[in-house]
Amino acid sequence: MNKKILIIICALIFICAALSSCSIFVGDFEKEVFSSNESDISNQSDQTNSISPSSAETENSDSSKKSSNEYQTTNSSPKAKVEKTIVTDNKIKEPSNLGRIDSMNLNYVYTPVNQNSYYQLSSLSSAERKLYKSILETILASKCIVDVSKLYVSADDVASALERVLADYPQFFYISKSYLLVYGSNGKTVRTVAVLYTDGSVTDEFDQHMNLTKKADRLVINKKISAIKSVAKEIISKIPANSSDVIKERIIHDFIAKKATYDTEAAKNIDEYDSHAYDLYGAAVEGLAVCEGYSKLFQYLCYSVGINSTQVIGTSNGGGHMWNTVLIDGKWYQVDLTWNDSDDIISYKYFNLTSEKISEDHLVDNSVLATPHCTSTEKSFKNVFAICIENSEQPPSDYESKISNMKALQDNRIYFYFEDSEPNQTGVFEIRRYYKYISRYLINPKSDFWVYLSAQGLTLSDEVESDYEYIVLKCH
C-alpha cells in the first residue's frame, strides 16, 4: 500500500511540473484575454514593443441607407474563447496534409501594390516586423504553426501583430480571428502561435497535444477564392486603359456600392449569425456585407489596380465602424464606402475627405491600427468630378475636365454644386431654389454648356436629381 501511495505522489509531482513548464491558450485577438506584465520580457535583448490588442470591434448598423433611429452596436466577431490545457511536446509540429491555399493575386492588367508598402507593416518597428513577417510567411505557405521562441513576445504582441497582418491582407478572409498560444517554461513569453483556418462552416481545432482534430476544408476555401477573383476581374475589366488612380478608385467605389447591400441581420446578430458579412467574400460574391466587408473588398480591389489603401477602425454615431484611407497620387484620403451606399443613388459625401472633415462624425481609434493623417483636398469629389457654380447669376465655367472625367467613367451623370448653397439631406430645397438657374444655364439648348455637351456627343435630359449637396443631371 505504501508503495502505491509513493507512486501516486510521484505522478502528481510530475504532472505539476508539466503544468508549470508549458501551457496552451486559445484567444481572440480582438478582445484582450491575457493579463501580461511588460516586465515579463524586459530582460530580453531583442524584444518587441508590447501593443495592447483592441477590445472587440463593434459594428454600427446605421448607414445612409438605414433609418436614423436604427443605430445598432454589435460585436464584429464571436466573443473571446479562453482554454488552458497541457502540452507534452516541446516542439510543436506542423500538421501534415493540410493542402495549399490558392493565391489571390490577380496578375491581371495592372501591377498590384508592393506588399512591403502595406501601411500597417510600414508603421512597425524592426522588432515588430519580425513577428508580423513570421505570421505572414506561415499563412502565405498555407501553414498553421508559427515558431516565435526566439522573438520573446507576449500575448499582447501576438494579438497586435495578427491584427495588423489581417488589416494589411483583406484577402485572408479564411484566417480565423481565434488563434492558439503555447507558452514557454517561464509561463510568460509565447513560444508558438497557431493560426486557424476557417471555410465558413468549420474552423481548425487542435487538441491538448496540438494534434489537429478538426480541419477547415481547403478545397471550399479555394472555391471561394476563385469566386472572389472572378468578381475582381469583372470590375477591373471595366476600368478603361490608362485611367488615373482617382478614376480607378471611383469605378471600384461605385461597383461595390451597386454590388453589395448592407446586411442588417449580420450587424444585429453576429454571435448567432453565420455569414461572410464581415469579409470581402460577403461583399463580392454574396452581395451582403457590413462595414468590414465593404472596406475589405474596397482595399483588395484597390491593391489589385496599384492603389495603396488601409482599413480604419473607429466609431461613428455611437457605434463601432470601419472605413478606409486610400493613397491617390501620393496623398492620403478618407473614404467611407458603407455610408456612401444609400438606397436610391450612390452618395459621395464620404469620398476622399480630409481627416479633419471626416472627424465631424467619425472618430478614429489609433490604438488598434495605424492610420494615415489626411490633409489634401486635391482629389476630393468636388475637385475632380463636380462642377462648381460660383455665381448663381452666371453660367458655369471650368467644366471641361469634369466632363472628361465623367466620360472616362462611362457615367451619364453630371454633378453640380453651388458655392453658396447649404447642404440639405433631402435635396428638395436645393432643386427648387436653383430650378431657374438649371433651366436657364444647363438644360437650355441655347446655353453654352448645352452646346459644349452636344459637341462631345452628349445630350442632357430634363431629369433632375439631388444627392446631399449636389444637383445631378443625366445625359445620353
Coordinates of C-alpha atoms in Angstrom, one line a residue:
M1 CA 0.0 0.0 0.0
N2 CA 2.8 2.4 0.9
K3 CA 4.5 1.7 -2.4
K4 CA 1.3 2.5 -4.3
I5 CA 0.9 5.8 -2.4
L6 CA 4.5 6.7 -3.2
I7 CA 3.9 6.1 -6.9
I8 CA 0.8 8.3 -6.9
I9 CA 2.7 11.1 -5.2
C10 CA 5.5 10.9 -7.7
A11 CA 2.9 11.0 -10.6
L12 CA 1.3 14.1 -9.1
I13 CA 4.7 15.8 -8.8
F14 CA 5.4 15.0 -12.4
I15 CA 2.0 16.4 -13.6
C16 CA 2.5 19.7 -11.6
A17 CA 6.0 20.1 -13.2
A18 CA 4.5 19.6 -16.6
L19 CA 1.8 22.2 -15.9
S20 CA 4.4 24.8 -14.9
S21 CA 6.6 24.1 -18.0
C22 CA 4.2 24.7 -20.8
S23 CA 0.6 26.0 -21.3
I24 CA -1.6 26.5 -24.3
F25 CA -4.2 29.2 -24.7
V26 CA -7.0 29.9 -27.2
G27 CA -7.7 33.5 -27.7
D28 CA -9.4 36.0 -29.9
F29 CA -7.1 38.9 -30.8
E30 CA -10.0 41.4 -30.9
K31 CA -10.5 41.1 -27.2
E32 CA -7.9 41.3 -24.5
V33 CA -7.9 37.9 -22.8
F34 CA -4.4 37.8 -21.3
S35 CA -3.1 39.9 -18.5
S36 CA 0.6 40.3 -19.3
N37 CA 3.2 42.2 -17.4
E38 CA 5.5 44.3 -19.6
S39 CA 8.4 43.4 -17.3
D40 CA 8.0 39.7 -18.3
I41 CA 10.2 40.3 -21.3
S42 CA 12.2 43.3 -20.2
N43 CA 15.3 41.2 -19.7
Q44 CA 15.4 40.0 -23.3
S45 CA 17.8 41.8 -25.6
D46 CA 15.6 41.5 -28.8
Q47 CA 12.1 42.3 -27.5
T48 CA 9.2 43.7 -29.3
N49 CA 7.1 46.7 -28.2
S50 CA 4.0 45.4 -26.5
I51 CA 0.9 46.8 -28.1
S52 CA -2.4 46.1 -26.5
P53 CA -5.0 44.4 -28.7
S54 CA -8.2 46.2 -29.3
S55 CA -11.3 45.5 -27.5
A56 CA -13.9 43.7 -29.6
E57 CA -14.6 45.8 -32.7
T58 CA -18.2 46.9 -32.9
E59 CA -20.4 47.4 -36.0
N60 CA -22.8 50.2 -36.4
S61 CA -25.7 49.0 -38.5
D62 CA -26.7 52.6 -39.3
S63 CA -25.6 54.0 -42.7
S64 CA -27.1 56.4 -45.1
K65 CA -29.4 53.7 -46.2
K66 CA -30.9 53.0 -42.7
S67 CA -33.3 55.0 -40.7
S68 CA -31.8 57.4 -38.2
N69 CA -33.2 55.5 -35.1
E70 CA -31.7 52.2 -36.2
Y71 CA -28.3 52.5 -34.6
Q72 CA -27.2 49.1 -33.5
T73 CA -23.9 48.1 -31.9
T74 CA -22.7 44.6 -32.1
N75 CA -19.5 42.6 -31.9
S76 CA -17.8 42.0 -35.2
S77 CA -16.7 38.5 -34.2
P78 CA -17.7 35.9 -31.7
K79 CA -16.7 36.6 -28.1
A80 CA -13.3 35.5 -27.0
K81 CA -12.8 31.9 -26.0
V82 CA -10.1 31.0 -23.5
E83 CA -9.0 27.5 -22.8
K84 CA -6.0 26.2 -20.9
T85 CA -4.6 22.7 -21.4
I86 CA -1.4 20.7 -21.1
V87 CA 1.1 20.3 -23.9
T88 CA 3.6 17.4 -23.7
D89 CA 5.7 18.1 -26.8
N90 CA 8.4 20.7 -26.5
K91 CA 8.5 21.0 -30.3
I92 CA 5.2 21.8 -31.9
K93 CA 5.0 20.1 -35.3
E94 CA 3.2 21.4 -38.4
P95 CA 0.1 19.2 -39.2
S96 CA 0.6 17.1 -42.3
N97 CA -1.6 17.1 -45.4
L98 CA -3.2 20.4 -44.9
G99 CA -3.4 21.3 -48.6
R100 CA -2.5 24.5 -50.3
I101 CA -4.4 27.7 -50.3
D102 CA -4.6 29.4 -53.7
S103 CA -3.1 32.8 -54.2
M104 CA -5.5 35.7 -54.5
N105 CA -3.1 37.7 -56.7
L106 CA -4.8 38.6 -59.9
N107 CA -1.8 39.2 -62.2
Y108 CA -4.3 41.0 -64.4
V109 CA -3.5 44.1 -66.4
Y110 CA -2.3 46.3 -63.5
T111 CA 0.8 46.0 -61.3
P112 CA -0.5 45.5 -57.7
V113 CA 0.7 47.4 -54.7
N114 CA 4.1 46.2 -53.4
Q115 CA 3.4 44.2 -50.2
N116 CA 6.3 45.9 -48.5
S117 CA 4.5 49.2 -48.7
Y118 CA 1.3 48.0 -47.0
Y119 CA 0.5 50.6 -44.4
Q120 CA 0.4 48.6 -41.2
L121 CA 3.7 46.9 -42.0
S122 CA 5.4 50.2 -42.9
S123 CA 4.3 51.6 -39.5
L124 CA 6.0 48.9 -37.4
S125 CA 9.4 48.9 -35.7
S126 CA 12.1 46.5 -36.9
A127 CA 11.4 44.2 -33.9
E128 CA 7.6 44.3 -34.5
R129 CA 8.2 43.4 -38.2
K130 CA 9.9 40.2 -37.2
L131 CA 6.7 38.9 -35.5
Y132 CA 4.5 40.3 -38.3
K133 CA 6.5 38.6 -41.0
S134 CA 6.7 35.3 -39.1
I135 CA 2.9 35.1 -39.0
L136 CA 2.6 36.3 -42.6
E137 CA 5.1 33.8 -44.0
T138 CA 3.3 31.0 -42.3
I139 CA -0.1 32.0 -43.8
L140 CA 1.4 32.5 -47.3
A141 CA 2.9 29.0 -47.0
S142 CA -0.6 27.6 -46.1
K143 CA 0.7 26.5 -42.7
C144 CA -0.5 26.9 -39.2
I145 CA 2.4 26.8 -36.8
V146 CA 4.5 29.9 -36.1
D147 CA 7.7 29.4 -34.1
V148 CA 8.3 32.6 -32.1
S149 CA 10.5 31.1 -29.5
K150 CA 13.4 33.4 -30.4
L151 CA 11.4 36.6 -30.6
Y152 CA 10.5 36.8 -26.8
V153 CA 7.0 38.1 -27.4
S154 CA 3.9 38.4 -25.2
A155 CA 0.3 37.6 -25.8
D156 CA -0.4 41.3 -26.5
D157 CA 2.4 41.4 -29.1
V158 CA 0.9 38.4 -30.9
A159 CA -2.6 40.0 -30.8
S160 CA -1.3 43.2 -32.3
A161 CA 0.7 41.5 -35.0
L162 CA -2.1 39.3 -36.1
E163 CA -4.5 42.2 -36.1
R164 CA -2.1 44.2 -38.4
V165 CA -1.4 41.3 -40.7
L166 CA -5.2 40.8 -41.3
A167 CA -5.6 44.6 -41.8
D168 CA -2.9 44.6 -44.5
Y169 CA -4.2 41.4 -46.1
P170 CA -8.1 41.6 -46.5
Q171 CA -7.7 38.6 -48.8
F172 CA -7.0 36.4 -45.8
F173 CA -10.8 36.0 -45.2
Y174 CA -10.1 32.4 -44.4
I175 CA -8.0 33.1 -41.3
S176 CA -10.0 32.9 -38.1
K177 CA -9.8 35.6 -35.5
S178 CA -9.2 32.9 -32.9
Y179 CA -5.7 31.5 -32.5
L180 CA -3.6 29.3 -30.2
L181 CA -0.7 30.4 -28.0
V182 CA 1.8 28.0 -26.5
Y183 CA 3.9 29.4 -23.6
G184 CA 7.5 28.5 -22.7
S185 CA 8.8 27.3 -19.4
N186 CA 8.6 30.7 -17.7
G187 CA 4.9 30.8 -18.5
K188 CA 5.2 34.4 -19.6
T189 CA 6.6 34.6 -23.1
V190 CA 4.9 32.9 -26.1
R191 CA 6.8 30.1 -27.7
T192 CA 4.4 29.1 -30.5
V193 CA 1.4 30.6 -32.3
A194 CA -1.1 28.5 -34.2
V195 CA -3.2 30.4 -36.7
L196 CA -6.5 28.7 -37.5
Y197 CA -8.2 28.5 -40.9
T198 CA -11.9 28.5 -41.5
D199 CA -14.0 27.6 -44.5
G200 CA -17.1 29.5 -43.2
S201 CA -18.6 26.4 -41.6
V202 CA -15.6 24.6 -40.0
T203 CA -12.6 26.1 -38.2
D204 CA -9.4 24.2 -37.5
E205 CA -9.2 22.7 -34.0
F206 CA -6.3 21.3 -32.0
D207 CA -6.4 19.0 -29.0
Q208 CA -4.3 19.3 -25.8
H209 CA -1.4 17.7 -27.5
M210 CA -1.5 20.1 -30.5
N211 CA -2.9 17.4 -32.8
L212 CA -5.2 18.7 -35.5
T213 CA -8.6 17.2 -34.7
K214 CA -10.9 19.2 -37.0
K215 CA -9.8 20.8 -40.3
A216 CA -11.3 23.6 -42.4
D217 CA -11.9 22.3 -45.9
R218 CA -9.1 23.9 -48.1
L219 CA -11.0 23.0 -51.2
V220 CA -14.0 25.0 -50.1
I221 CA -11.7 27.9 -49.3
N222 CA -10.1 27.7 -52.8
K223 CA -13.5 27.7 -54.5
K224 CA -14.4 30.9 -52.6
I225 CA -11.1 32.4 -53.6
S226 CA -11.8 31.6 -57.2
A227 CA -15.3 33.2 -56.9
I228 CA -13.8 36.4 -55.4
K229 CA -11.1 36.6 -58.2
S230 CA -13.8 36.2 -60.8
V231 CA -15.7 39.2 -59.4
A232 CA -12.5 41.2 -59.1
K233 CA -11.6 40.5 -62.8
E234 CA -15.1 41.6 -63.8
I235 CA -14.7 45.0 -62.2
I236 CA -11.1 45.5 -63.3
S237 CA -12.1 44.8 -66.9
K238 CA -14.4 47.7 -66.8
I239 CA -11.6 50.2 -66.0
P240 CA -10.5 51.9 -69.2
A241 CA -6.8 51.6 -70.1
N242 CA -4.5 54.3 -68.8
S243 CA -7.1 55.5 -66.3
S244 CA -5.8 57.8 -63.5
D245 CA -5.9 56.4 -60.0
V246 CA -8.8 58.5 -58.9
I247 CA -10.8 57.2 -61.9
K248 CA -9.9 53.6 -60.9
E249 CA -10.9 54.4 -57.3
R250 CA -14.3 55.9 -58.4
I251 CA -15.1 52.9 -60.6
I252 CA -14.3 50.4 -57.8
H253 CA -16.3 52.5 -55.3
D254 CA -19.3 52.6 -57.5
F255 CA -19.1 48.9 -58.4
I256 CA -19.1 47.9 -54.7
A257 CA -22.0 50.2 -53.9
K258 CA -24.1 48.7 -56.6
K259 CA -22.9 45.1 -55.9
A260 CA -23.3 45.0 -52.1
T261 CA -26.3 45.5 -49.8
Y262 CA -25.9 46.3 -46.1
D263 CA -26.6 43.2 -44.0
T264 CA -28.6 44.5 -41.0
E265 CA -29.2 41.0 -39.7
A266 CA -25.5 40.2 -39.5
A267 CA -24.9 43.5 -37.7
K268 CA -27.5 42.7 -35.1
N269 CA -26.9 39.1 -34.5
I270 CA -23.2 38.4 -35.1
D271 CA -22.9 35.9 -32.2
E272 CA -25.6 33.7 -33.8
Y273 CA -25.4 34.7 -37.4
D274 CA -23.1 32.6 -39.6
S275 CA -22.2 34.7 -42.6
H276 CA -19.4 36.3 -44.6
A277 CA -20.8 39.8 -44.0
Y278 CA -17.6 40.7 -42.2
D279 CA -15.2 39.8 -45.0
L280 CA -14.7 40.6 -48.7
Y281 CA -16.4 37.3 -49.8
G282 CA -19.7 38.5 -48.5
A283 CA -19.5 41.8 -50.3
A284 CA -18.0 40.4 -53.6
V285 CA -19.9 37.2 -54.0
E286 CA -22.9 37.0 -51.7
G287 CA -23.7 40.7 -52.1
L288 CA -24.3 41.1 -48.4
A289 CA -21.9 42.9 -46.1
V290 CA -21.5 45.2 -43.1
C291 CA -18.8 47.9 -43.0
E292 CA -15.9 45.5 -42.6
G293 CA -17.0 43.6 -45.8
Y294 CA -17.3 46.8 -47.8
S295 CA -13.9 48.1 -46.5
K296 CA -12.0 44.9 -47.2
L297 CA -13.3 44.4 -50.7
F298 CA -12.5 48.1 -51.5
Q299 CA -9.0 47.6 -50.1
Y300 CA -8.4 44.4 -52.0
L301 CA -9.6 45.8 -55.3
C302 CA -7.5 49.0 -54.8
Y303 CA -4.4 46.8 -54.2
S304 CA -5.1 44.9 -57.4
V305 CA -5.0 48.1 -59.6
G306 CA -1.9 49.6 -57.9
I307 CA -3.6 51.8 -55.3
N308 CA -2.5 51.6 -51.7
S309 CA -5.2 51.5 -49.1
T310 CA -5.7 50.6 -45.5
Q311 CA -8.5 49.9 -43.0
V312 CA -9.6 52.4 -40.4
I313 CA -11.2 51.3 -37.1
G314 CA -13.2 53.7 -35.0
T315 CA -16.7 54.8 -34.2
S316 CA -19.4 56.8 -35.8
N317 CA -22.8 57.8 -34.5
G318 CA -22.0 56.0 -31.2
G319 CA -21.3 52.6 -32.8
G320 CA -18.1 50.8 -33.9
H321 CA -17.3 51.3 -37.5
M322 CA -14.7 50.5 -40.2
W323 CA -13.8 52.5 -43.3
N324 CA -10.7 53.2 -45.5
T325 CA -8.0 55.5 -46.3
V326 CA -6.6 55.5 -49.9
L327 CA -3.4 56.8 -51.4
I328 CA -4.1 58.8 -54.6
D329 CA -1.1 60.4 -56.4
G330 CA 1.0 60.4 -53.3
K331 CA -1.6 61.8 -50.9
W332 CA -3.9 60.0 -48.4
Y333 CA -7.7 60.5 -48.3
Q334 CA -10.5 59.1 -46.1
V335 CA -13.3 57.1 -47.8
D336 CA -16.4 55.6 -46.2
L337 CA -18.0 53.4 -48.8
T338 CA -20.6 51.9 -46.4
W339 CA -22.1 55.3 -45.7
N340 CA -21.9 56.3 -49.4
D341 CA -24.1 53.3 -50.3
S342 CA -27.6 54.7 -50.0
D343 CA -30.9 53.1 -51.1
D344 CA -31.6 55.2 -54.1
I345 CA -28.4 56.6 -55.6
I346 CA -24.7 56.4 -54.7
S347 CA -23.6 59.2 -52.4
Y348 CA -20.2 60.8 -52.4
K349 CA -20.4 62.6 -49.1
Y350 CA -17.6 60.5 -47.7
F351 CA -15.4 60.2 -50.8
N352 CA -11.8 61.4 -50.5
L353 CA -12.1 63.5 -47.4
T354 CA -9.5 65.0 -45.1
S355 CA -9.1 63.6 -41.6
E356 CA -10.5 66.9 -40.3
K357 CA -13.6 66.7 -42.4
I358 CA -14.5 63.1 -41.6
S359 CA -13.9 63.7 -37.9
E360 CA -17.1 65.7 -37.9
D361 CA -19.0 62.4 -37.4
H362 CA -16.2 59.7 -37.3
L363 CA -13.7 59.0 -34.5
V364 CA -10.6 57.1 -35.4
D365 CA -9.2 54.6 -32.9
N366 CA -5.4 54.7 -33.4
S367 CA -4.7 52.3 -30.6
V368 CA -5.7 49.4 -32.9
L369 CA -4.3 50.2 -36.3
A370 CA -2.0 52.9 -37.6
T371 CA -4.0 55.5 -39.6
P372 CA -2.6 58.0 -42.1
H373 CA -3.3 61.7 -41.4
C374 CA -5.1 63.0 -44.5
T375 CA -4.8 66.7 -45.3
S376 CA -5.2 67.0 -49.1
T377 CA -8.4 68.1 -50.9
E378 CA -6.9 67.9 -54.3
K379 CA -8.7 64.6 -55.2
S380 CA -11.9 65.3 -53.4
F381 CA -15.1 64.5 -55.2
K382 CA -15.8 68.2 -55.6
N383 CA -12.5 69.0 -57.1
V384 CA -12.4 66.0 -59.5
F385 CA -16.0 65.2 -60.5
A386 CA -18.4 68.1 -59.6
I387 CA -18.9 71.3 -61.5
C388 CA -18.8 74.3 -59.2
I389 CA -21.4 77.1 -59.7
E390 CA -19.6 80.1 -58.2
N391 CA -22.2 82.6 -59.0
S392 CA -25.9 81.8 -59.3
E393 CA -26.2 84.7 -61.8
Q394 CA -23.6 83.5 -64.2
P395 CA -23.3 80.3 -66.4
P396 CA -21.0 77.5 -65.3
S397 CA -17.3 77.6 -66.2
D398 CA -14.3 75.4 -65.9
Y399 CA -16.3 72.2 -66.6
E400 CA -14.3 70.6 -69.4
S401 CA -12.1 68.4 -67.1
K402 CA -15.2 67.3 -65.1
I403 CA -17.0 66.3 -68.3
S404 CA -13.8 64.4 -69.4
N405 CA -13.7 62.5 -66.1
M406 CA -17.4 61.7 -66.5
K407 CA -16.8 60.2 -69.9
A408 CA -13.8 58.3 -68.6
L409 CA -16.1 56.7 -66.0
Q410 CA -18.6 55.9 -68.7
D411 CA -21.1 57.5 -66.4
N412 CA -24.2 59.5 -67.6
R413 CA -24.5 61.7 -64.5
I414 CA -23.1 65.2 -64.2
Y415 CA -22.7 66.6 -60.7
F416 CA -23.1 70.3 -59.8
Y417 CA -22.8 72.2 -56.6
F418 CA -23.4 75.8 -55.7
E419 CA -20.7 77.7 -53.8
D420 CA -23.3 79.5 -51.7
S421 CA -25.6 76.5 -51.0
E422 CA -26.2 74.8 -47.7
P423 CA -26.3 71.0 -47.6
N424 CA -29.8 69.6 -47.4
Q425 CA -30.4 65.9 -46.6
T426 CA -33.5 65.6 -48.9
G427 CA -32.2 67.9 -51.7
V428 CA -35.7 69.1 -52.4
F429 CA -35.0 72.6 -51.2
E430 CA -31.8 72.7 -53.4
I431 CA -33.6 71.8 -56.6
R432 CA -36.4 74.3 -56.1
R433 CA -34.0 77.0 -55.1
Y434 CA -31.9 76.7 -58.2
Y435 CA -34.5 75.5 -60.7
K436 CA -34.5 78.8 -62.6
Y437 CA -30.7 78.6 -62.9
I438 CA -30.8 75.0 -64.1
S439 CA -33.5 75.9 -66.7
R440 CA -31.5 78.9 -68.0
Y441 CA -27.9 77.8 -68.0
L442 CA -27.9 74.0 -68.0
I443 CA -30.8 72.3 -69.8
N444 CA -31.4 75.2 -72.1
P445 CA -30.4 74.0 -75.7
K446 CA -29.2 77.6 -76.4
S447 CA -26.8 77.7 -73.4
D448 CA -23.0 77.4 -73.8
F449 CA -23.0 74.4 -71.6
W450 CA -25.6 72.6 -73.7
V451 CA -23.7 73.4 -76.9
Y452 CA -20.4 72.1 -75.3
L453 CA -22.0 68.8 -74.4
S454 CA -23.5 68.5 -77.8
A455 CA -20.0 68.8 -79.3
Q456 CA -19.0 66.0 -77.0
G457 CA -21.8 63.8 -78.4
L458 CA -23.9 64.2 -75.2
T459 CA -27.4 65.5 -74.7
L460 CA -28.9 66.5 -71.3
S461 CA -32.2 65.1 -70.2
D462 CA -34.6 67.3 -68.1
E463 CA -34.4 64.7 -65.3
V464 CA -33.0 66.4 -62.2
E465 CA -31.9 64.6 -59.0
S466 CA -30.1 65.6 -55.9
D467 CA -27.5 63.9 -53.6
Y468 CA -26.9 65.7 -50.4
E469 CA -25.2 68.9 -51.6
Y470 CA -25.1 68.0 -55.3
I471 CA -27.6 68.5 -58.1
V472 CA -27.4 65.6 -60.6
L473 CA -28.3 65.9 -64.3
K474 CA -28.4 62.9 -66.6
C475 CA -27.3 62.8 -70.2
H476 CA -27.3 60.3 -73.0

